[in-house]
Amino acid sequence: MKLQLEKFGKTLLSRELGSEAFKAFETTVSEFSTDEELEIDFSGILTLSPSWADEFLSPLQDLLNDRLILLPSDNLSVHATLKILREAHKRPFNIKL
């Protein structure tokens, strides 16, 4: 399944909004089969903050492990945010090249 993060907005900024987005999407994830992948598409995103991403992407990674695939992005805020999360949690994200 592919998820366009833009459906949650173009500017993803606060921890509270990231948590709300995860709670809204959590039911969909719970219905995944054990081998289904989730691809995260960052196209259309203007700003992705570390706090929003930590509340949304980190729990997804906890649930899906290597089945969470982050699609490539040219957005510098996405790159910076993913770097911060990798360093904070000491684990890499699965980024599709």
PDB file of C-alpha atoms in Angstrom:
ATOM      1  CA  MET A   1       0.000   0.000   0.000  1.00  0.00           C
ATOM      2  CA  LYS A   2       1.180   3.522  -0.732  1.00  0.00           C
ATOM      3  CA  LEU A   3       0.357   6.384   1.639  1.00  0.00           C
ATOM      4  CA  GLN A   4       0.553   9.964   0.382  1.00  0.00           C
ATOM      5  CA  LEU A   5       1.526  11.913   3.502  1.00  0.00           C
ATOM      6  CA  GLU A   6       0.057  14.977   1.824  1.00  0.00           C
ATOM      7  CA  LYS A   7      -3.391  13.696   2.814  1.00  0.00           C
ATOM      8  CA  PHE A   8      -2.513  14.898   6.346  1.00  0.00           C
ATOM      9  CA  GLY A   9      -1.480  18.335   5.031  1.00  0.00           C
ATOM     10  CA  LYS A  10       1.420  19.976   3.232  1.00  0.00           C
ATOM     11  CA  THR A  11       2.998  21.358   6.407  1.00  0.00           C
ATOM     12  CA  LEU A  12       3.383  18.633   9.044  1.00  0.00           C
ATOM     13  CA  LEU A  13       4.623  20.383  12.139  1.00  0.00           C
ATOM     14  CA  SER A  14       3.467  19.479  15.624  1.00  0.00           C
ATOM     15  CA  ARG A  15       3.782  16.458  17.854  1.00  0.00           C
ATOM     16  CA  GLU A  16       0.040  16.632  18.589  1.00  0.00           C
ATOM     17  CA  LEU A  17      -0.916  16.614  14.907  1.00  0.00           C
ATOM     18  CA  GLY A  18       1.480  13.743  14.209  1.00  0.00           C
ATOM     19  CA  SER A  19      -0.085  11.753  17.029  1.00  0.00           C
ATOM     20  CA  GLU A  20      -3.591  12.483  15.721  1.00  0.00           C
ATOM     21  CA  ALA A  21      -2.559  11.433  12.209  1.00  0.00           C
ATOM     22  CA  PHE A  22      -1.140   8.153  13.535  1.00  0.00           C
ATOM     23  CA  LYS A  23      -4.303   7.429  15.533  1.00  0.00           C
ATOM     24  CA  ALA A  24      -6.417   8.081  12.425  1.00  0.00           C
ATOM     25  CA  PHE A  25      -4.269   5.727  10.344  1.00  0.00           C
ATOM     26  CA  GLU A  26      -3.657   3.067  13.006  1.00  0.00           C
ATOM     27  CA  THR A  27      -6.816   1.111  12.160  1.00  0.00           C
ATOM     28  CA  THR A  28      -5.720   0.785   8.547  1.00  0.00           C
ATOM     29  CA  VAL A  29      -2.317  -0.536   9.622  1.00  0.00           C
ATOM     30  CA  SER A  30      -3.864  -3.060  12.006  1.00  0.00           C
ATOM     31  CA  GLU A  31      -5.714  -4.585   9.039  1.00  0.00           C
ATOM     32  CA  PHE A  32      -2.496  -5.240   7.065  1.00  0.00           C
ATOM     33  CA  SER A  33      -1.518  -8.792   6.303  1.00  0.00           C
ATOM     34  CA  THR A  34       1.756  -9.950   7.858  1.00  0.00           C
ATOM     35  CA  ASP A  35       3.663  -9.496   4.588  1.00  0.00           C
ATOM     36  CA  GLU A  36       2.087  -6.268   3.313  1.00  0.00           C
ATOM     37  CA  GLU A  37       4.401  -3.277   2.904  1.00  0.00           C
ATOM     38  CA  LEU A  38       3.531   0.356   3.493  1.00  0.00           C
ATOM     39  CA  GLU A  39       5.245   2.865   1.221  1.00  0.00           C
ATOM     40  CA  ILE A  40       5.353   6.439   2.497  1.00  0.00           C
ATOM     41  CA  ASP A  41       5.273   9.032  -0.292  1.00  0.00           C
ATOM     42  CA  PHE A  42       6.526  12.493   0.678  1.00  0.00           C
ATOM     43  CA  SER A  43       5.553  14.205  -2.591  1.00  0.00           C
ATOM     44  CA  GLY A  44       3.607  17.410  -2.033  1.00  0.00           C
ATOM     45  CA  ILE A  45       5.005  17.906   1.474  1.00  0.00           C
ATOM     46  CA  LEU A  46       6.437  21.375   2.045  1.00  0.00           C
ATOM     47  CA  THR A  47       7.669  20.900   5.627  1.00  0.00           C
ATOM     48  CA  LEU A  48       8.094  17.798   7.777  1.00  0.00           C
ATOM     49  CA  SER A  49       9.142  18.443  11.368  1.00  0.00           C
ATOM     50  CA  PRO A  50      10.952  15.911  13.549  1.00  0.00           C
ATOM     51  CA  SER A  51       8.174  16.076  16.153  1.00  0.00           C
ATOM     52  CA  TRP A  52       5.390  15.235  13.658  1.00  0.00           C
ATOM     53  CA  ALA A  53       7.468  12.490  12.047  1.00  0.00           C
ATOM     54  CA  ASP A  54       8.429  10.994  15.418  1.00  0.00           C
ATOM     55  CA  GLU A  55       4.773  10.689  16.401  1.00  0.00           C
ATOM     56  CA  PHE A  56       3.743   9.216  13.036  1.00  0.00           C
ATOM     57  CA  LEU A  57       6.680   7.348  11.479  1.00  0.00           C
ATOM     58  CA  SER A  58       8.284   5.935  14.628  1.00  0.00           C
ATOM     59  CA  PRO A  59       5.179   4.006  15.764  1.00  0.00           C
ATOM     60  CA  LEU A  60       4.684   2.796  12.191  1.00  0.00           C
ATOM     61  CA  GLN A  61       8.220   1.484  12.167  1.00  0.00           C
ATOM     62  CA  ASP A  62       7.620  -0.220  15.516  1.00  0.00           C
ATOM     63  CA  LEU A  63       4.580  -1.979  14.041  1.00  0.00           C
ATOM     64  CA  LEU A  64       5.877  -2.779  10.563  1.00  0.00           C
ATOM     65  CA  ASN A  65       9.672  -2.967  10.960  1.00  0.00           C
ATOM     66  CA  ASP A  66      11.221  -3.512   7.510  1.00  0.00           C
ATOM     67  CA  ARG A  67       7.770  -3.475   5.871  1.00  0.00           C
ATOM     68  CA  LEU A  68       7.746   0.333   6.276  1.00  0.00           C
ATOM     69  CA  ILE A  69       9.293   1.749   3.096  1.00  0.00           C
ATOM     70  CA  LEU A  70      10.097   5.437   2.743  1.00  0.00           C
ATOM     71  CA  LEU A  71      10.062   6.567  -0.868  1.00  0.00           C
ATOM     72  CA  PRO A  72      12.830   8.918  -2.020  1.00  0.00           C
ATOM     73  CA  SER A  73      12.270  12.654  -1.662  1.00  0.00           C
ATOM     74  CA  ASP A  74      14.100  15.770  -2.826  1.00  0.00           C
ATOM     75  CA  ASN A  75      12.657  17.739   0.098  1.00  0.00           C
ATOM     76  CA  LEU A  76      15.424  18.973   2.406  1.00  0.00           C
ATOM     77  CA  SER A  77      13.158  19.086   5.476  1.00  0.00           C
ATOM     78  CA  VAL A  78      12.328  15.406   4.916  1.00  0.00           C
ATOM     79  CA  HIS A  79      16.035  14.548   4.694  1.00  0.00           C
ATOM     80  CA  ALA A  80      16.896  16.546   7.810  1.00  0.00           C
ATOM     81  CA  THR A  81      13.991  15.085   9.791  1.00  0.00           C
ATOM     82  CA  LEU A  82      14.823  11.488   8.872  1.00  0.00           C
ATOM     83  CA  LYS A  83      18.456  12.079   9.843  1.00  0.00           C
ATOM     84  CA  ILE A  84      17.377  13.408  13.256  1.00  0.00           C
ATOM     85  CA  LEU A  85      15.087  10.412  13.834  1.00  0.00           C
ATOM     86  CA  ARG A  86      17.792   7.930  12.779  1.00  0.00           C
ATOM     87  CA  GLU A  87      20.219   9.491  15.246  1.00  0.00           C
ATOM     88  CA  ALA A  88      17.665   9.781  18.059  1.00  0.00           C
ATOM     89  CA  HIS A  89      16.404   6.199  17.794  1.00  0.00           C
ATOM     90  CA  LYS A  90      19.655   4.580  16.616  1.00  0.00           C
ATOM     91  CA  ARG A  91      17.899   2.699  13.831  1.00  0.00           C
ATOM     92  CA  PRO A  92      17.696   3.274  10.097  1.00  0.00           C
ATOM     93  CA  PHE A  93      14.543   3.663   8.077  1.00  0.00           C
ATOM     94  CA  ASN A  94      14.063   1.479   5.032  1.00  0.00           C
ATOM     95  CA  ILE A  95      14.429   3.983   2.172  1.00  0.00           C
ATOM     96  CA  LYS A  96      13.641   2.773  -1.332  1.00  0.00           C
ATOM     97  CA  LEU A  97      16.169   3.944  -3.892  1.00  0.00           C
TER      98      LEU A  97
END
